């Protein structure tokens, strides 16, 4: 069975085993608001593949780069902001391309012509 990237399907014990970390580490990351796993009806933490990938990034930042959890929080927030901006830029580019393609009259045959930005006004004494 194939699961969606955001579908919460992994228990905390499974994620801890996959990542070779203690479940308390995952609970600490949740207390620090670095991750936010889904909860089942019985309040059991359920992790998605997206959550696991985020935890891998956190582990890399802390273990390999020596970043503390406060620094990880800042990095993750900045990463989210950059991702949001990249999405917005892609949408704006798409809208721009769409508006460029929507011209029924080619720009060289448009009714409005460009005038020189220079106009001469001569004042006489």
Backbone as XML, in Angstrom:
<?xml version="1.0"?>
<chain id="A" units="angstrom">
  <residue number="1" name="UNK">
    <atom name="N" x="0.837" y="-1.185" z="0.000"/>
    <atom name="CA" x="0.000" y="0.000" z="0.000"/>
    <atom name="C" x="0.881" y="1.247" z="0.000"/>
  </residue>
  <residue number="2" name="UNK">
    <atom name="N" x="0.602" y="2.165" z="-0.882"/>
    <atom name="CA" x="1.373" y="3.394" z="-0.994"/>
    <atom name="C" x="0.624" y="4.514" z="-0.272"/>
  </residue>
  <residue number="3" name="UNK">
    <atom name="N" x="1.351" y="5.256" z="0.549"/>
    <atom name="CA" x="0.751" y="6.351" z="1.310"/>
    <atom name="C" x="1.186" y="7.684" z="0.729"/>
  </residue>
  <residue number="4" name="UNK">
    <atom name="N" x="0.355" y="8.683" z="0.942"/>
    <atom name="CA" x="0.676" y="10.040" z="0.514"/>
    <atom name="C" x="1.780" y="10.616" z="1.399"/>
  </residue>
  <residue number="5" name="UNK">
    <atom name="N" x="2.501" y="11.584" z="0.874"/>
    <atom name="CA" x="3.626" y="12.199" z="1.581"/>
    <atom name="C" x="3.201" y="12.806" z="2.913"/>
  </residue>
  <residue number="6" name="UNK">
    <atom name="N" x="2.016" y="13.390" z="2.957"/>
    <atom name="CA" x="1.524" y="14.052" z="4.173"/>
    <atom name="C" x="0.618" y="13.169" z="5.023"/>
  </residue>
  <residue number="7" name="UNK">
    <atom name="N" x="0.429" y="11.933" z="4.630"/>
    <atom name="CA" x="-0.473" y="11.050" z="5.362"/>
    <atom name="C" x="0.189" y="10.520" z="6.637"/>
  </residue>
  <residue number="8" name="UNK">
    <atom name="N" x="-0.398" y="10.773" z="7.810"/>
    <atom name="CA" x="0.194" y="10.299" z="9.069"/>
    <atom name="C" x="-0.036" y="8.802" z="9.253"/>
  </residue>
  <residue number="9" name="UNK">
    <atom name="N" x="1.033" y="8.021" z="9.146"/>
    <atom name="CA" x="0.890" y="6.565" z="9.218"/>
    <atom name="C" x="1.877" y="5.893" z="10.172"/>
  </residue>
  <residue number="10" name="UNK">
    <atom name="N" x="2.896" y="6.627" z="10.643"/>
    <atom name="CA" x="3.942" y="6.014" z="11.455"/>
    <atom name="C" x="3.770" y="6.353" z="12.938"/>
  </residue>
  <residue number="11" name="UNK">
    <atom name="N" x="3.860" y="5.340" z="13.783"/>
    <atom name="CA" x="3.842" y="5.541" z="15.233"/>
    <atom name="C" x="5.191" y="6.077" z="15.695"/>
  </residue>
  <residue number="12" name="UNK">
    <atom name="N" x="5.217" y="6.682" z="16.869"/>
    <atom name="CA" x="6.445" y="7.264" z="17.399"/>
    <atom name="C" x="7.549" y="6.211" z="17.531"/>
  </residue>
  <residue number="13" name="UNK">
    <atom name="N" x="7.180" y="5.003" z="17.923"/>
    <atom name="CA" x="8.191" y="3.946" z="18.081"/>
    <atom name="C" x="8.804" y="3.564" z="16.741"/>
  </residue>
  <residue number="14" name="UNK">
    <atom name="N" x="8.005" y="3.569" z="15.695"/>
    <atom name="CA" x="8.500" y="3.235" z="14.353"/>
    <atom name="C" x="9.441" y="4.329" z="13.853"/>
  </residue>
  <residue number="15" name="UNK">
    <atom name="N" x="9.048" y="5.587" z="14.037"/>
    <atom name="CA" x="9.883" y="6.710" z="13.603"/>
    <atom name="C" x="11.198" y="6.707" z="14.373"/>
  </residue>
  <residue number="16" name="UNK">
    <atom name="N" x="11.134" y="6.469" z="15.667"/>
    <atom name="CA" x="12.350" y="6.429" z="16.482"/>
    <atom name="C" x="13.287" y="5.332" z="15.987"/>
  </residue>
  <residue number="17" name="UNK">
    <atom name="N" x="12.723" y="4.207" z="15.638"/>
    <atom name="CA" x="13.543" y="3.096" z="15.145"/>
    <atom name="C" x="14.121" y="3.417" z="13.765"/>
  </residue>
  <residue number="18" name="UNK">
    <atom name="N" x="13.311" y="3.979" z="12.873"/>
    <atom name="CA" x="13.781" y="4.346" z="11.533"/>
    <atom name="C" x="14.952" y="5.313" z="11.618"/>
  </residue>
  <residue number="19" name="UNK">
    <atom name="N" x="14.835" y="6.300" z="12.507"/>
    <atom name="CA" x="15.843" y="7.363" z="12.599"/>
    <atom name="C" x="16.923" y="7.074" z="13.634"/>
  </residue>
  <residue number="20" name="UNK">
    <atom name="N" x="16.789" y="5.963" z="14.329"/>
    <atom name="CA" x="17.754" y="5.561" z="15.348"/>
    <atom name="C" x="17.920" y="6.640" z="16.424"/>
  </residue>
  <residue number="21" name="UNK">
    <atom name="N" x="16.779" y="7.086" z="16.939"/>
    <atom name="CA" x="16.767" y="8.062" z="18.028"/>
    <atom name="C" x="15.788" y="7.583" z="19.094"/>
  </residue>
  <residue number="22" name="UNK">
    <atom name="N" x="15.858" y="8.186" z="20.249"/>
    <atom name="CA" x="14.963" y="7.826" z="21.354"/>
    <atom name="C" x="13.620" y="8.538" z="21.155"/>
  </residue>
  <residue number="23" name="UNK">
    <atom name="N" x="12.510" y="7.888" z="21.490"/>
    <atom name="CA" x="11.206" y="8.552" z="21.387"/>
    <atom name="C" x="11.131" y="9.859" z="22.170"/>
  </residue>
  <residue number="24" name="UNK">
    <atom name="N" x="11.893" y="9.956" z="23.284"/>
    <atom name="CA" x="11.903" y="11.208" z="24.053"/>
    <atom name="C" x="12.453" y="12.370" z="23.220"/>
  </residue>
  <residue number="25" name="UNK">
    <atom name="N" x="13.354" y="12.070" z="22.297"/>
    <atom name="CA" x="13.894" y="13.114" z="21.412"/>
    <atom name="C" x="12.766" y="13.675" z="20.551"/>
  </residue>
  <residue number="26" name="UNK">
    <atom name="N" x="11.934" y="12.798" z="20.045"/>
    <atom name="CA" x="10.794" y="13.246" z="19.236"/>
    <atom name="C" x="9.817" y="14.062" z="20.075"/>
  </residue>
  <residue number="27" name="UNK">
    <atom name="N" x="9.595" y="13.633" z="21.301"/>
    <atom name="CA" x="8.713" y="14.392" z="22.196"/>
    <atom name="C" x="9.301" y="15.771" z="22.499"/>
  </residue>
  <residue number="28" name="UNK">
    <atom name="N" x="10.618" y="15.831" z="22.671"/>
    <atom name="CA" x="11.293" y="17.114" z="22.918"/>
    <atom name="C" x="11.126" y="18.039" z="21.709"/>
  </residue>
  <residue number="29" name="UNK">
    <atom name="N" x="11.317" y="17.504" z="20.510"/>
    <atom name="CA" x="11.133" y="18.311" z="19.296"/>
    <atom name="C" x="9.710" y="18.851" z="19.213"/>
  </residue>
  <residue number="30" name="UNK">
    <atom name="N" x="8.759" y="18.046" z="19.658"/>
    <atom name="CA" x="7.368" y="18.497" z="19.656"/>
    <atom name="C" x="7.160" y="19.591" z="20.707"/>
  </residue>
  <residue number="31" name="UNK">
    <atom name="N" x="7.736" y="19.425" z="21.898"/>
    <atom name="CA" x="7.627" y="20.461" z="22.941"/>
    <atom name="C" x="8.241" y="21.776" z="22.479"/>
  </residue>
  <residue number="32" name="UNK">
    <atom name="N" x="9.301" y="21.683" z="21.686"/>
    <atom name="CA" x="9.979" y="22.887" z="21.172"/>
    <atom name="C" x="9.285" y="23.455" z="19.930"/>
  </residue>
  <residue number="33" name="UNK">
    <atom name="N" x="8.153" y="22.830" z="19.544"/>
    <atom name="CA" x="7.383" y="23.238" z="18.357"/>
    <atom name="C" x="8.177" y="23.131" z="17.052"/>
  </residue>
  <residue number="34" name="UNK">
    <atom name="N" x="9.124" y="22.224" z="17.019"/>
    <atom name="CA" x="9.881" y="21.993" z="15.784"/>
    <atom name="C" x="9.116" y="21.053" z="14.857"/>
  </residue>
  <residue number="35" name="UNK">
    <atom name="N" x="8.345" y="20.145" z="15.438"/>
    <atom name="CA" x="7.496" y="19.246" z="14.664"/>
    <atom name="C" x="6.119" y="19.233" z="15.302"/>
  </residue>
  <residue number="36" name="UNK">
    <atom name="N" x="5.149" y="18.858" z="14.508"/>
    <atom name="CA" x="3.780" y="18.802" z="15.016"/>
    <atom name="C" x="3.090" y="17.581" z="14.406"/>
  </residue>
  <residue number="37" name="UNK">
    <atom name="N" x="3.338" y="16.401" z="14.983"/>
    <atom name="CA" x="2.717" y="15.204" z="14.427"/>
    <atom name="C" x="1.202" y="15.227" z="14.613"/>
  </residue>
  <residue number="38" name="UNK">
    <atom name="N" x="0.526" y="14.503" z="13.747"/>
    <atom name="CA" x="-0.930" y="14.370" z="13.890"/>
    <atom name="C" x="-1.225" y="13.487" z="15.091"/>
  </residue>
  <residue number="39" name="UNK">
    <atom name="N" x="-2.463" y="13.518" z="15.514"/>
    <atom name="CA" x="-2.892" y="12.665" z="16.633"/>
    <atom name="C" x="-4.078" y="11.827" z="16.169"/>
  </residue>
  <residue number="40" name="UNK">
    <atom name="N" x="-4.061" y="10.585" z="16.592"/>
    <atom name="CA" x="-5.202" y="9.706" z="16.290"/>
    <atom name="C" x="-6.322" y="10.021" z="17.275"/>
  </residue>
  <residue number="41" name="UNK">
    <atom name="N" x="-7.440" y="9.328" z="17.118"/>
    <atom name="CA" x="-8.572" y="9.524" z="18.028"/>
    <atom name="C" x="-8.190" y="9.250" z="19.473"/>
  </residue>
  <residue number="42" name="UNK">
    <atom name="N" x="-7.249" y="8.326" z="19.685"/>
    <atom name="CA" x="-6.795" y="7.994" z="21.032"/>
    <atom name="C" x="-5.601" y="8.815" z="21.466"/>
  </residue>
  <residue number="43" name="UNK">
    <atom name="N" x="-5.345" y="9.930" z="20.773"/>
    <atom name="CA" x="-4.252" y="10.863" z="21.087"/>
    <atom name="C" x="-2.867" y="10.261" z="20.855"/>
  </residue>
  <residue number="44" name="UNK">
    <atom name="N" x="-2.770" y="9.252" z="20.009"/>
    <atom name="CA" x="-1.481" y="8.642" z="19.678"/>
    <atom name="C" x="-0.826" y="9.468" z="18.578"/>
  </residue>
  <residue number="45" name="UNK">
    <atom name="N" x="0.453" y="9.777" z="18.757"/>
    <atom name="CA" x="1.187" y="10.547" z="17.750"/>
    <atom name="C" x="1.330" y="9.711" z="16.481"/>
  </residue>
  <residue number="46" name="UNK">
    <atom name="N" x="1.029" y="10.349" z="15.353"/>
    <atom name="CA" x="1.170" y="9.706" z="14.053"/>
    <atom name="C" x="1.992" y="10.624" z="13.148"/>
  </residue>
  <residue number="47" name="UNK">
    <atom name="N" x="3.031" y="10.072" z="12.555"/>
    <atom name="CA" x="3.964" y="10.851" z="11.746"/>
    <atom name="C" x="3.804" y="10.512" z="10.265"/>
  </residue>
  <residue number="48" name="UNK">
    <atom name="N" x="3.960" y="11.523" z="9.423"/>
    <atom name="CA" x="3.939" y="11.333" z="7.973"/>
    <atom name="C" x="5.380" y="11.282" z="7.462"/>
  </residue>
  <residue number="49" name="UNK">
    <atom name="N" x="5.520" y="10.972" z="6.192"/>
    <atom name="CA" x="6.854" y="10.990" z="5.590"/>
    <atom name="C" x="7.425" y="12.410" z="5.613"/>
  </residue>
  <residue number="50" name="UNK">
    <atom name="N" x="6.556" y="13.414" z="5.455"/>
    <atom name="CA" x="7.006" y="14.817" z="5.536"/>
    <atom name="C" x="7.600" y="15.091" z="6.921"/>
  </residue>
  <residue number="51" name="UNK">
    <atom name="N" x="6.932" y="14.596" z="7.974"/>
    <atom name="CA" x="7.440" y="14.767" z="9.339"/>
    <atom name="C" x="8.811" y="14.107" z="9.484"/>
  </residue>
  <residue number="52" name="UNK">
    <atom name="N" x="8.945" y="12.907" z="8.952"/>
    <atom name="CA" x="10.218" y="12.185" z="9.042"/>
    <atom name="C" x="11.325" y="12.950" z="8.328"/>
  </residue>
  <residue number="53" name="UNK">
    <atom name="N" x="11.021" y="13.491" z="7.158"/>
    <atom name="CA" x="12.025" y="14.269" z="6.430"/>
    <atom name="C" x="12.427" y="15.523" z="7.207"/>
  </residue>
  <residue number="54" name="UNK">
    <atom name="N" x="11.461" y="16.147" z="7.863"/>
    <atom name="CA" x="11.760" y="17.330" z="8.675"/>
    <atom name="C" x="12.639" y="16.954" z="9.870"/>
  </residue>
  <residue number="55" name="UNK">
    <atom name="N" x="12.338" y="15.820" z="10.490"/>
    <atom name="CA" x="13.148" y="15.346" z="11.619"/>
    <atom name="C" x="14.571" y="15.038" z="11.152"/>
  </residue>
  <residue number="56" name="UNK">
    <atom name="N" x="14.709" y="14.466" z="9.968"/>
    <atom name="CA" x="16.041" y="14.206" z="9.413"/>
    <atom name="C" x="16.818" y="15.510" z="9.259"/>
  </residue>
  <residue number="57" name="UNK">
    <atom name="N" x="16.146" y="16.556" z="8.803"/>
    <atom name="CA" x="16.796" y="17.862" z="8.667"/>
    <atom name="C" x="17.214" y="18.379" z="10.049"/>
  </residue>
  <residue number="58" name="UNK">
    <atom name="N" x="16.337" y="18.251" z="11.030"/>
    <atom name="CA" x="16.658" y="18.695" z="12.396"/>
    <atom name="C" x="17.876" y="17.941" z="12.920"/>
  </residue>
  <residue number="59" name="UNK">
    <atom name="N" x="17.892" y="16.632" z="12.712"/>
    <atom name="CA" x="19.023" y="15.818" z="13.173"/>
    <atom name="C" x="20.318" y="16.225" z="12.477"/>
  </residue>
  <residue number="60" name="UNK">
    <atom name="N" x="20.242" y="16.511" z="11.203"/>
    <atom name="CA" x="21.434" y="16.950" z="10.467"/>
    <atom name="C" x="21.944" y="18.286" z="11.008"/>
  </residue>
  <residue number="61" name="UNK">
    <atom name="N" x="21.021" y="19.215" z="11.234"/>
    <atom name="CA" x="21.415" y="20.522" z="11.760"/>
    <atom name="C" x="22.051" y="20.404" z="13.143"/>
  </residue>
  <residue number="62" name="UNK">
    <atom name="N" x="21.480" y="19.566" z="13.993"/>
    <atom name="CA" x="21.998" y="19.459" z="15.360"/>
    <atom name="C" x="23.249" y="18.601" z="15.443"/>
  </residue>
  <residue number="63" name="UNK">
    <atom name="N" x="23.251" y="17.475" z="14.762"/>
    <atom name="CA" x="24.379" y="16.544" z="14.884"/>
    <atom name="C" x="25.579" y="16.933" z="14.030"/>
  </residue>
  <residue number="64" name="UNK">
    <atom name="N" x="25.327" y="17.227" z="12.779"/>
    <atom name="CA" x="26.438" y="17.489" z="11.855"/>
    <atom name="C" x="26.910" y="18.939" z="11.884"/>
  </residue>
  <residue number="65" name="UNK">
    <atom name="N" x="25.977" y="19.862" z="12.091"/>
    <atom name="CA" x="26.339" y="21.279" z="12.023"/>
    <atom name="C" x="26.411" y="21.948" z="13.393"/>
  </residue>
  <residue number="66" name="UNK">
    <atom name="N" x="26.016" y="21.233" z="14.440"/>
    <atom name="CA" x="26.143" y="21.763" z="15.793"/>
    <atom name="C" x="25.175" y="22.871" z="16.153"/>
  </residue>
  <residue number="67" name="UNK">
    <atom name="N" x="24.058" y="22.954" z="15.460"/>
    <atom name="CA" x="23.075" y="23.999" z="15.731"/>
    <atom name="C" x="22.225" y="23.575" z="16.934"/>
  </residue>
  <residue number="68" name="UNK">
    <atom name="N" x="21.983" y="24.508" z="17.854"/>
    <atom name="CA" x="21.111" y="24.181" z="18.990"/>
    <atom name="C" x="19.642" y="24.286" z="18.548"/>
  </residue>
  <residue number="69" name="UNK">
    <atom name="N" x="18.731" y="23.864" z="19.417"/>
    <atom name="CA" x="17.328" y="23.803" z="19.020"/>
    <atom name="C" x="16.722" y="25.180" z="18.746"/>
  </residue>
  <residue number="70" name="UNK">
    <atom name="N" x="17.195" y="26.203" z="19.437"/>
    <atom name="CA" x="16.714" y="27.563" z="19.148"/>
    <atom name="C" x="17.145" y="27.976" z="17.741"/>
  </residue>
  <residue number="71" name="UNK">
    <atom name="N" x="18.367" y="27.636" z="17.382"/>
    <atom name="CA" x="18.853" y="27.923" z="16.032"/>
    <atom name="C" x="18.103" y="27.126" z="14.986"/>
  </residue>
  <residue number="72" name="UNK">
    <atom name="N" x="17.796" y="25.876" z="15.307"/>
    <atom name="CA" x="17.023" y="25.034" z="14.382"/>
    <atom name="C" x="15.663" y="25.669" z="14.132"/>
  </residue>
  <residue number="73" name="UNK">
    <atom name="N" x="15.038" y="26.170" z="15.198"/>
    <atom name="CA" x="13.728" y="26.819" z="15.061"/>
    <atom name="C" x="13.817" y="27.995" z="14.094"/>
  </residue>
  <residue number="74" name="UNK">
    <atom name="N" x="14.830" y="28.820" z="14.252"/>
    <atom name="CA" x="15.006" y="29.985" z="13.372"/>
    <atom name="C" x="15.231" y="29.526" z="11.932"/>
  </residue>
  <residue number="75" name="UNK">
    <atom name="N" x="16.088" y="28.531" z="11.748"/>
    <atom name="CA" x="16.382" y="28.025" z="10.406"/>
    <atom name="C" x="15.123" y="27.466" z="9.750"/>
  </residue>
  <residue number="76" name="UNK">
    <atom name="N" x="14.343" y="26.708" z="10.498"/>
    <atom name="CA" x="13.121" y="26.129" z="9.930"/>
    <atom name="C" x="12.110" y="27.208" z="9.559"/>
  </residue>
  <residue number="77" name="UNK">
    <atom name="N" x="12.006" y="28.231" z="10.400"/>
    <atom name="CA" x="11.082" y="29.332" z="10.079"/>
    <atom name="C" x="11.539" y="30.076" z="8.820"/>
  </residue>
  <residue number="78" name="UNK">
    <atom name="N" x="12.840" y="30.337" z="8.717"/>
    <atom name="CA" x="13.364" y="30.995" z="7.520"/>
    <atom name="C" x="13.159" y="30.131" z="6.278"/>
  </residue>
  <residue number="79" name="UNK">
    <atom name="N" x="13.362" y="28.839" z="6.423"/>
    <atom name="CA" x="13.155" y="27.915" z="5.308"/>
    <atom name="C" x="11.694" y="27.938" z="4.869"/>
  </residue>
  <residue number="80" name="UNK">
    <atom name="N" x="10.773" y="27.944" z="5.822"/>
    <atom name="CA" x="9.348" y="28.021" z="5.487"/>
    <atom name="C" x="9.033" y="29.325" z="4.758"/>
  </residue>
  <residue number="81" name="UNK">
    <atom name="N" x="9.614" y="30.439" z="5.228"/>
    <atom name="CA" x="9.398" y="31.729" z="4.566"/>
    <atom name="C" x="9.922" y="31.710" z="3.135"/>
  </residue>
  <residue number="82" name="UNK">
    <atom name="N" x="11.109" y="31.160" z="2.941"/>
    <atom name="CA" x="11.686" y="31.079" z="1.601"/>
    <atom name="C" x="10.814" y="30.199" z="0.705"/>
  </residue>
  <residue number="83" name="UNK">
    <atom name="N" x="10.360" y="29.064" z="1.238"/>
    <atom name="CA" x="9.487" y="28.176" z="0.464"/>
    <atom name="C" x="8.201" y="28.891" z="0.064"/>
  </residue>
  <residue number="84" name="UNK">
    <atom name="N" x="7.611" y="29.637" z="0.996"/>
    <atom name="CA" x="6.388" y="30.394" z="0.696"/>
    <atom name="C" x="6.642" y="31.440" z="-0.381"/>
  </residue>
  <residue number="85" name="UNK">
    <atom name="N" x="7.774" y="32.135" z="-0.285"/>
    <atom name="CA" x="8.096" y="33.161" z="-1.282"/>
    <atom name="C" x="8.347" y="32.540" z="-2.653"/>
  </residue>
  <residue number="86" name="UNK">
    <atom name="N" x="9.019" y="31.392" z="-2.683"/>
    <atom name="CA" x="9.259" y="30.724" z="-3.957"/>
    <atom name="C" x="7.944" y="30.281" z="-4.597"/>
  </residue>
  <residue number="87" name="UNK">
    <atom name="N" x="7.009" y="29.811" z="-3.780"/>
    <atom name="CA" x="5.695" y="29.432" z="-4.286"/>
    <atom name="C" x="4.970" y="30.654" z="-4.849"/>
  </residue>
  <residue number="88" name="UNK">
    <atom name="N" x="5.030" y="31.754" z="-4.107"/>
    <atom name="CA" x="4.376" y="32.984" z="-4.557"/>
    <atom name="C" x="5.001" y="33.497" z="-5.856"/>
  </residue>
  <residue number="89" name="UNK">
    <atom name="N" x="6.307" y="33.447" z="-5.955"/>
    <atom name="CA" x="6.993" y="33.879" z="-7.182"/>
    <atom name="C" x="6.575" y="33.011" z="-8.359"/>
  </residue>
  <residue number="90" name="UNK">
    <atom name="N" x="6.495" y="31.703" z="-8.139"/>
    <atom name="CA" x="6.072" y="30.791" z="-9.211"/>
    <atom name="C" x="4.648" y="31.117" z="-9.657"/>
  </residue>
  <residue number="91" name="UNK">
    <atom name="N" x="3.760" y="31.411" z="-8.694"/>
    <atom name="CA" x="2.380" y="31.770" z="-9.038"/>
    <atom name="C" x="2.336" y="33.084" z="-9.809"/>
  </residue>
  <residue number="92" name="UNK">
    <atom name="N" x="3.133" y="34.058" z="-9.382"/>
    <atom name="CA" x="3.161" y="35.349" z="-10.077"/>
    <atom name="C" x="3.719" y="35.200" z="-11.489"/>
  </residue>
  <residue number="93" name="UNK">
    <atom name="N" x="4.749" y="34.383" z="-11.636"/>
    <atom name="CA" x="5.289" y="34.134" z="-12.984"/>
    <atom name="C" x="4.246" y="33.478" z="-13.879"/>
  </residue>
  <residue number="94" name="UNK">
    <atom name="N" x="3.508" y="32.537" z="-13.300"/>
    <atom name="CA" x="2.458" y="31.868" z="-14.057"/>
    <atom name="C" x="1.387" y="32.870" z="-14.486"/>
  </residue>
  <residue number="95" name="UNK">
    <atom name="N" x="0.963" y="33.724" z="-13.551"/>
    <atom name="CA" x="-0.043" y="34.750" z="-13.870"/>
    <atom name="C" x="0.476" y="35.716" z="-14.933"/>
  </residue>
  <residue number="96" name="UNK">
    <atom name="N" x="1.736" y="36.099" z="-14.834"/>
    <atom name="CA" x="2.326" y="36.999" z="-15.818"/>
    <atom name="C" x="2.345" y="36.353" z="-17.193"/>
  </residue>
  <residue number="97" name="UNK">
    <atom name="N" x="2.768" y="35.105" z="-17.245"/>
    <atom name="CA" x="2.798" y="34.395" z="-18.525"/>
    <atom name="C" x="1.391" y="34.242" z="-19.093"/>
  </residue>
  <residue number="98" name="UNK">
    <atom name="N" x="0.448" y="33.975" z="-18.207"/>
    <atom name="CA" x="-0.943" y="33.835" z="-18.632"/>
    <atom name="C" x="-1.464" y="35.146" z="-19.216"/>
  </residue>
  <residue number="99" name="UNK">
    <atom name="N" x="-1.134" y="36.259" z="-18.576"/>
    <atom name="CA" x="-1.605" y="37.557" z="-19.080"/>
    <atom name="C" x="-0.901" y="37.919" z="-20.384"/>
  </residue>
  <residue number="100" name="UNK">
    <atom name="N" x="0.353" y="37.531" z="-20.524"/>
    <atom name="CA" x="1.069" y="37.786" z="-21.790"/>
    <atom name="C" x="0.462" y="36.978" z="-22.930"/>
  </residue>
  <residue number="101" name="UNK">
    <atom name="N" x="0.053" y="35.767" z="-22.634"/>
    <atom name="CA" x="-0.530" y="34.893" z="-23.652"/>
    <atom name="C" x="-1.971" y="35.263" z="-23.973"/>
  </residue>
  <residue number="102" name="UNK">
    <atom name="N" x="-2.600" y="36.065" z="-23.132"/>
    <atom name="CA" x="-4.009" y="36.415" z="-23.305"/>
    <atom name="C" x="-4.223" y="37.568" z="-24.276"/>
  </residue>
  <residue number="103" name="UNK">
    <atom name="N" x="-3.167" y="38.188" z="-24.765"/>
    <atom name="CA" x="-3.322" y="39.316" z="-25.691"/>
    <atom name="C" x="-3.969" y="38.834" z="-26.980"/>
  </residue>
  <residue number="104" name="UNK">
    <atom name="N" x="-5.095" y="39.467" z="-27.337"/>
    <atom name="CA" x="-5.744" y="39.119" z="-28.597"/>
    <atom name="C" x="-5.160" y="39.946" z="-29.738"/>
  </residue>
  <residue number="105" name="UNK">
    <atom name="N" x="-4.597" y="41.070" z="-29.405"/>
    <atom name="CA" x="-3.955" y="41.924" z="-30.400"/>
    <atom name="C" x="-2.474" y="41.954" z="-30.073"/>
  </residue>
  <residue number="106" name="UNK">
    <atom name="N" x="-1.653" y="41.735" z="-31.045"/>
    <atom name="CA" x="-0.220" y="41.752" z="-30.781"/>
    <atom name="C" x="0.198" y="43.146" z="-30.341"/>
  </residue>
  <residue number="107" name="UNK">
    <atom name="N" x="1.210" y="43.236" z="-29.508"/>
    <atom name="CA" x="1.623" y="44.539" z="-28.970"/>
    <atom name="C" x="1.992" y="45.559" z="-30.056"/>
  </residue>
  <residue number="108" name="UNK">
    <atom name="N" x="2.512" y="45.113" z="-31.204"/>
    <atom name="CA" x="2.900" y="46.068" z="-32.251"/>
    <atom name="C" x="1.691" y="46.579" z="-33.022"/>
  </residue>
  <residue number="109" name="UNK">
    <atom name="N" x="0.517" y="45.979" z="-32.853"/>
    <atom name="CA" x="-0.692" y="46.444" z="-33.533"/>
    <atom name="C" x="-1.685" y="47.051" z="-32.553"/>
  </residue>
  <residue number="110" name="UNK">
    <atom name="N" x="-1.245" y="47.311" z="-31.361"/>
    <atom name="CA" x="-2.125" y="47.863" z="-30.342"/>
    <atom name="C" x="-2.544" y="49.272" z="-30.716"/>
  </residue>
  <residue number="111" name="UNK">
    <atom name="N" x="-3.706" y="49.691" z="-30.211"/>
    <atom name="CA" x="-4.224" y="51.016" z="-30.516"/>
    <atom name="C" x="-3.472" y="52.117" z="-29.789"/>
  </residue>
  <residue number="112" name="UNK">
    <atom name="N" x="-2.930" y="51.808" z="-28.681"/>
    <atom name="CA" x="-2.200" y="52.797" z="-27.905"/>
    <atom name="C" x="-0.744" y="52.747" z="-28.346"/>
  </residue>
  <residue number="113" name="UNK">
    <atom name="N" x="-0.216" y="53.882" z="-28.690"/>
    <atom name="CA" x="1.183" y="53.929" z="-29.103"/>
    <atom name="C" x="1.987" y="54.626" z="-28.038"/>
  </residue>
  <residue number="114" name="UNK">
    <atom name="N" x="3.217" y="54.283" z="-27.976"/>
    <atom name="CA" x="4.089" y="54.919" z="-26.999"/>
    <atom name="C" x="4.558" y="56.250" z="-27.559"/>
  </residue>
  <residue number="115" name="UNK">
    <atom name="N" x="4.567" y="57.236" z="-26.715"/>
    <atom name="CA" x="5.079" y="58.544" z="-27.092"/>
    <atom name="C" x="6.417" y="58.732" z="-26.421"/>
  </residue>
  <residue number="116" name="UNK">
    <atom name="N" x="7.163" y="59.619" z="-26.949"/>
    <atom name="CA" x="8.443" y="59.944" z="-26.349"/>
    <atom name="C" x="8.193" y="60.518" z="-24.959"/>
  </residue>
  <residue number="117" name="UNK">
    <atom name="N" x="9.074" y="60.218" z="-24.063"/>
    <atom name="CA" x="8.902" y="60.753" z="-22.716"/>
    <atom name="C" x="9.397" y="62.190" z="-22.630"/>
  </residue>
  <residue number="118" name="UNK">
    <atom name="N" x="9.993" y="62.646" z="-23.697"/>
    <atom name="CA" x="10.498" y="64.020" z="-23.708"/>
    <atom name="C" x="9.528" y="64.905" z="-24.461"/>
  </residue>
  <residue number="119" name="UNK">
    <atom name="N" x="9.141" y="65.994" z="-23.857"/>
    <atom name="CA" x="8.333" y="67.003" z="-24.528"/>
    <atom name="C" x="9.038" y="68.319" z="-24.338"/>
  </residue>
  <residue number="120" name="UNK">
    <atom name="N" x="9.030" y="69.113" z="-25.375"/>
    <atom name="CA" x="9.714" y="70.409" z="-25.298"/>
    <atom name="C" x="8.690" y="71.510" z="-25.078"/>
  </residue>
  <residue number="121" name="UNK">
    <atom name="N" x="8.964" y="72.294" z="-24.128"/>
    <atom name="CA" x="8.136" y="73.464" z="-23.885"/>
    <atom name="C" x="9.083" y="74.658" z="-23.986"/>
  </residue>
  <residue number="122" name="UNK">
    <atom name="N" x="8.731" y="75.573" z="-24.870"/>
    <atom name="CA" x="9.564" y="76.764" z="-25.060"/>
    <atom name="C" x="8.814" y="77.946" z="-24.464"/>
  </residue>
  <residue number="123" name="UNK">
    <atom name="N" x="9.457" y="78.637" z="-23.574"/>
    <atom name="CA" x="8.869" y="79.820" z="-22.968"/>
    <atom name="C" x="9.499" y="81.047" z="-23.607"/>
  </residue>
  <residue number="124" name="UNK">
    <atom name="N" x="8.657" y="81.973" z="-23.955"/>
    <atom name="CA" x="9.181" y="83.214" z="-24.517"/>
    <atom name="C" x="9.125" y="84.302" z="-23.463"/>
  </residue>
  <residue number="125" name="UNK">
    <atom name="N" x="10.146" y="85.172" z="-23.496"/>
    <atom name="CA" x="10.203" y="86.265" z="-22.527"/>
    <atom name="C" x="9.215" y="87.337" z="-22.828"/>
  </residue>
</chain>
